[in-house]
Short mmCIF file of C-alpha atoms in Angstrom, two decimals:
data_model
loop_
_atom_site.label_atom_id
_atom_site.label_comp_id
_atom_site.label_asym_id
_atom_site.label_seq_id
_atom_site.Cartn_x
_atom_site.Cartn_y
_atom_site.Cartn_z
CA MET A 1 -175.69 14.80 -68.62
CA ARG A 2 -176.34 13.67 -71.88
CA GLY A 3 -178.36 10.65 -72.16
CA ILE A 4 -176.80 7.27 -73.42
CA GLU A 5 -177.58 7.28 -77.23
CA PRO A 6 -179.78 4.37 -78.37
CA ILE A 7 -177.64 1.56 -80.43
CA ARG A 8 -178.59 2.41 -83.96
CA ARG A 9 -179.24 -1.09 -85.53
CA GLU A 10 -177.75 -1.26 -89.19
CA SER A 11 -180.61 -2.41 -91.42
CA PRO A 12 -179.60 -5.77 -93.13
CA VAL A 13 -178.40 -5.33 -96.65
CA ALA A 14 -180.32 -7.35 -99.18
CA ARG A 15 -178.45 -10.13 -100.89
CA PRO A 16 -178.65 -9.78 -104.65
CA TRP A 17 -180.98 -12.25 -106.06
CA ASP A 18 -178.71 -15.54 -107.58
CA PRO A 19 -180.86 -17.70 -110.21
CA LEU A 20 -178.47 -20.42 -109.52
CA ARG A 21 -179.14 -20.36 -105.75
CA ALA A 22 -183.12 -20.43 -106.78
CA LEU A 23 -182.51 -23.76 -108.66
CA ASP A 24 -180.91 -25.79 -106.34
CA SER A 25 -183.82 -27.01 -104.72
CA VAL A 26 -184.56 -29.62 -108.32
CA MET A 27 -180.69 -29.89 -108.65
CA THR A 28 -178.52 -33.00 -108.49
CA LEU A 29 -174.65 -32.98 -108.46
CA THR A 30 -172.92 -35.80 -110.39
CA PRO A 31 -169.24 -36.08 -110.09
CA CYS A 32 -167.62 -37.81 -113.24
CA ARG A 33 -164.51 -39.78 -114.24
CA CYS A 34 -162.45 -38.82 -117.47
CA GLY A 35 -164.65 -40.40 -120.22
CA GLN A 36 -167.63 -40.91 -118.61
CA GLU A 37 -170.88 -40.28 -120.39
CA ILE A 38 -173.70 -37.86 -119.21
CA TYR A 39 -176.07 -38.53 -122.27
CA GLY A 40 -175.64 -40.09 -125.87
CA GLN A 41 -177.35 -39.55 -128.91
CA GLU A 42 -180.83 -39.91 -129.10
CA ASP A 43 -180.98 -40.05 -125.26
CA PRO A 44 -184.28 -38.48 -124.08
CA ALA A 45 -183.57 -34.69 -123.34
CA GLU A 46 -185.26 -34.76 -119.54
CA CYS A 47 -182.84 -33.02 -117.90
CA TRP A 48 -180.41 -29.89 -118.14
CA TYR A 49 -176.97 -29.57 -117.11
CA ARG A 50 -174.33 -26.52 -115.93
CA VAL A 51 -170.82 -27.52 -115.53
CA VAL A 52 -169.40 -27.05 -111.75
CA CYS A 53 -165.93 -28.10 -112.30
CA GLY A 54 -163.87 -29.99 -115.15
CA ALA A 55 -164.32 -30.08 -118.85
CA LEU A 56 -166.77 -31.77 -121.07
CA ARG A 57 -167.11 -32.42 -125.10
CA ARG A 58 -170.14 -32.58 -126.82
CA PHE A 59 -170.22 -34.66 -130.41
CA ALA A 60 -171.78 -36.55 -132.77
CA VAL A 61 -170.28 -39.89 -134.32
CA ARG A 62 -171.02 -40.16 -137.85
CA PRO A 63 -172.13 -43.60 -140.00
CA ASP A 64 -168.49 -44.08 -140.71
CA GLY A 65 -167.51 -44.11 -137.28
CA ARG A 66 -165.51 -40.66 -137.68
CA ARG A 67 -166.31 -38.15 -134.58
CA GLN A 68 -167.34 -34.05 -134.92
CA ILE A 69 -166.84 -32.70 -131.55
CA VAL A 70 -169.20 -29.82 -131.50
CA ASP A 71 -168.59 -27.87 -128.04
CA PHE A 72 -166.02 -27.78 -125.33
CA LEU A 73 -168.05 -27.24 -122.04
CA LEU A 74 -166.11 -25.29 -119.05
CA PRO A 75 -166.93 -24.45 -115.75
CA GLY A 76 -170.53 -21.95 -115.93
CA ASP A 77 -171.15 -23.35 -119.32
CA TRP A 78 -175.03 -25.06 -119.80
CA PHE A 79 -175.71 -27.64 -122.12
CA GLY A 80 -178.27 -30.24 -122.74
CA PHE A 81 -181.19 -28.08 -124.56
CA ALA A 82 -183.33 -29.99 -127.20
CA ALA A 83 -185.13 -27.54 -129.15
CA GLY A 84 -188.26 -28.99 -130.49
CA SER A 85 -186.93 -32.49 -129.65
CA ASP A 86 -187.38 -35.00 -126.48
CA GLN A 87 -183.69 -36.39 -127.70
CA HIS A 88 -180.67 -35.12 -127.91
CA ARG A 89 -178.76 -34.74 -131.26
CA PHE A 90 -175.62 -35.48 -129.67
CA ALA A 91 -173.63 -36.69 -127.01
CA VAL A 92 -171.54 -35.38 -124.20
CA GLU A 93 -168.89 -37.05 -122.15
CA ALA A 94 -166.02 -35.94 -119.58
CA MET A 95 -162.44 -34.72 -120.79
CA ALA A 96 -161.11 -34.65 -117.28
CA SER A 97 -161.36 -36.44 -114.24
CA GLY A 98 -162.88 -34.46 -111.19
CA THR A 99 -165.46 -33.49 -113.26
CA VAL A 100 -168.64 -32.41 -111.64
CA VAL A 101 -171.86 -31.37 -113.54
CA SER A 102 -175.01 -30.03 -111.86
CA CYS A 103 -178.21 -31.53 -113.15
CA TYR A 104 -181.95 -29.91 -113.32
CA PRO A 105 -184.95 -32.03 -114.43
CA ARG A 106 -186.46 -30.07 -117.81
CA ARG A 107 -189.75 -30.10 -116.63
CA ARG A 108 -189.21 -28.39 -113.36
CA LEU A 109 -186.98 -25.80 -114.58
CA GLU A 110 -189.95 -24.90 -117.16
CA MET A 111 -192.11 -24.69 -114.54
CA LEU A 112 -190.11 -22.19 -112.53
CA ALA A 113 -189.37 -20.54 -115.49
CA ASP A 114 -193.48 -19.71 -115.89
CA SER A 115 -193.67 -18.71 -112.71
CA ASP A 116 -190.71 -16.45 -112.21
CA PRO A 117 -189.39 -14.30 -115.17
CA ARG A 118 -186.54 -14.02 -113.39
CA VAL A 119 -185.83 -17.56 -114.04
CA ALA A 120 -187.02 -17.10 -117.43
CA ARG A 121 -184.45 -14.56 -118.25
CA GLU A 122 -181.57 -16.52 -116.34
CA ILE A 123 -182.67 -19.58 -119.02
CA ARG A 124 -182.34 -17.02 -122.09
CA ALA A 125 -179.00 -16.11 -121.02
CA MET A 126 -178.13 -19.92 -120.89
CA THR A 127 -179.02 -20.87 -124.17
CA PHE A 128 -177.82 -17.25 -125.93
CA GLY A 129 -174.23 -18.46 -124.32
CA ALA A 130 -174.46 -21.79 -126.30
CA ILE A 131 -175.47 -20.25 -129.40
CA GLU A 132 -172.51 -17.87 -129.16
CA ARG A 133 -169.92 -20.47 -128.79
CA LEU A 134 -171.64 -22.48 -131.51
CA GLN A 135 -171.42 -19.09 -133.58
CA ASN A 136 -167.63 -18.51 -132.69
CA GLN A 137 -166.72 -22.19 -133.76
CA ILE A 138 -168.12 -21.49 -137.34
CA LEU A 139 -165.96 -18.26 -137.33
CA ILE A 140 -163.17 -20.71 -136.60
CA LEU A 141 -164.20 -23.13 -139.17
CA GLY A 142 -164.06 -20.38 -141.85
CA ARG A 143 -160.84 -19.78 -141.96
CA MET A 144 -158.94 -21.71 -144.68
CA LEU A 145 -155.43 -22.21 -143.15
CA ALA A 146 -154.51 -24.89 -140.47
CA PRO A 147 -152.29 -22.21 -138.35
CA GLU A 148 -155.04 -19.67 -138.60
CA ARG A 149 -157.54 -21.91 -136.95
CA VAL A 150 -155.86 -23.38 -134.38
CA GLY A 151 -154.52 -19.57 -133.57
CA SER A 152 -158.15 -18.64 -132.95
CA PHE A 153 -158.75 -21.85 -131.62
CA LEU A 154 -155.78 -20.97 -128.95
CA VAL A 155 -157.48 -17.47 -128.49
CA GLU A 156 -160.99 -18.26 -127.83
CA MET A 157 -159.74 -20.75 -124.94
CA ALA A 158 -157.94 -18.17 -123.36
CA GLU A 159 -160.82 -15.96 -123.38
CA ARG A 160 -163.24 -18.36 -122.22
CA CYS A 161 -160.84 -19.42 -119.27
CA ALA A 162 -160.20 -16.00 -118.39
CA VAL A 163 -156.20 -16.41 -119.16
CA GLN A 164 -155.08 -12.90 -118.40
CA GLU A 165 -153.15 -10.30 -120.62
CA THR A 166 -150.22 -10.29 -118.42
CA GLY A 167 -149.66 -14.05 -118.37
CA ASP A 168 -151.37 -15.60 -121.16
CA ARG A 169 -150.46 -19.39 -119.67
CA LEU A 170 -153.13 -21.48 -121.15
CA VAL A 171 -153.54 -25.25 -119.79
CA LEU A 172 -155.84 -26.92 -122.30
CA PRO A 173 -157.90 -29.26 -121.16
CA MET A 174 -158.54 -31.26 -124.14
CA SER A 175 -155.90 -33.56 -126.27
CA ARG A 176 -154.73 -32.72 -129.84
CA TYR A 177 -157.21 -35.72 -130.91
CA ASP A 178 -160.17 -33.07 -129.65
CA ILE A 179 -158.86 -30.45 -130.92
CA ALA A 180 -158.62 -31.92 -134.69
CA ASP A 181 -161.92 -33.33 -133.97
CA TYR A 182 -163.64 -29.85 -133.44
CA LEU A 183 -161.53 -28.13 -135.83
CA ALA A 184 -162.30 -30.51 -138.71
CA LEU A 185 -157.91 -30.77 -139.01
CA SER A 186 -156.39 -34.38 -139.03
CA VAL A 187 -154.14 -34.30 -135.53
CA GLU A 188 -150.81 -34.53 -137.65
CA THR A 189 -152.22 -31.44 -138.95
CA VAL A 190 -152.73 -30.02 -135.43
CA SER A 191 -149.41 -30.72 -134.29
CA ARG A 192 -147.88 -28.78 -137.62
CA ALA A 193 -150.21 -26.01 -136.93
CA MET A 194 -148.88 -25.86 -133.53
CA THR A 195 -145.27 -26.01 -134.25
CA ASP A 196 -145.63 -23.37 -137.11
CA LEU A 197 -147.14 -20.95 -134.60
CA LYS A 198 -144.06 -21.59 -132.31
CA ARG A 199 -141.46 -20.83 -134.68
CA ARG A 200 -143.15 -17.74 -135.80
CA GLY A 201 -143.06 -16.77 -131.75
CA ALA A 202 -146.46 -16.38 -131.64
CA ILE A 203 -146.95 -19.04 -128.56
CA THR A 204 -144.30 -21.17 -126.37
CA LEU A 205 -145.15 -24.59 -125.59
CA ALA A 206 -144.46 -26.96 -122.35
CA GLY A 207 -145.54 -30.38 -123.40
CA THR A 208 -149.06 -31.03 -125.53
CA ARG A 209 -151.36 -28.80 -123.44
CA ARG A 210 -149.17 -26.03 -121.91
CA VAL A 211 -149.52 -22.94 -123.98
CA ARG A 212 -148.26 -19.37 -123.68
CA ILE A 213 -149.61 -17.09 -126.13
CA VAL A 214 -146.83 -14.55 -126.73
CA ASP A 215 -148.56 -12.68 -129.80
CA ARG A 216 -152.18 -12.64 -130.29
CA ASP A 217 -152.20 -10.37 -133.15
CA ALA A 218 -149.84 -13.43 -135.08
CA LEU A 219 -152.19 -16.01 -134.16
CA ASP A 220 -154.61 -14.32 -136.29
CA GLU A 221 -152.29 -14.43 -139.40
CA GLY A 222 -151.65 -17.68 -140.88
CA ASP A 223 -149.36 -19.01 -143.72
CA GLY A 224 -149.30 -22.84 -143.23
CA ASP A 225 -150.42 -25.85 -144.71
CA GLN A 226 -153.90 -26.25 -145.49
CA ASP A 227 -155.56 -29.59 -144.10
#
């Protein structure tokens, strides 16, 4: 008679190392209402932040009172870096109710990065992501015509919001006033550009924030009014 075979115990599968899990011990979560300020211009740069859900805008207010938005922050984006300074040059505030931000003390993260090269690599990746977003904005602002700027902006937002090619339906978390202050256009010019893109069959609109991208190539072909 055959003996009873011993029970084979499966060796536990090692879970992949998650840099965010390693930072949980120093993290605090902050729920935000629409319009709530995370920090202001010239506030001390004591923390770094990550968007958990919702959306935020990063901006500066010029001496003449005009607002210039330099970045839209979406889930997964890191912000709050202040290279070579202990103060923030820009303010950040929530654009939508239900926004949640995770906050990490800057000094604690720097200490973790000094002791763990994996954390240091993750922090480098965070900063590279922020730099890439700003580079994309420069490319968009380099467009001469307003429909080109707006079209390039819609394509960028679709990519950042992981809109699938099959649907290409996008709900913008920002208002047209926000888009205008980001693209250095007037809100009237943004509205005309949206209408022009719709007329040419590049997009369809349902209200002011729901956009369906019909033809991505056409979004790069501007022939509308300049601001």
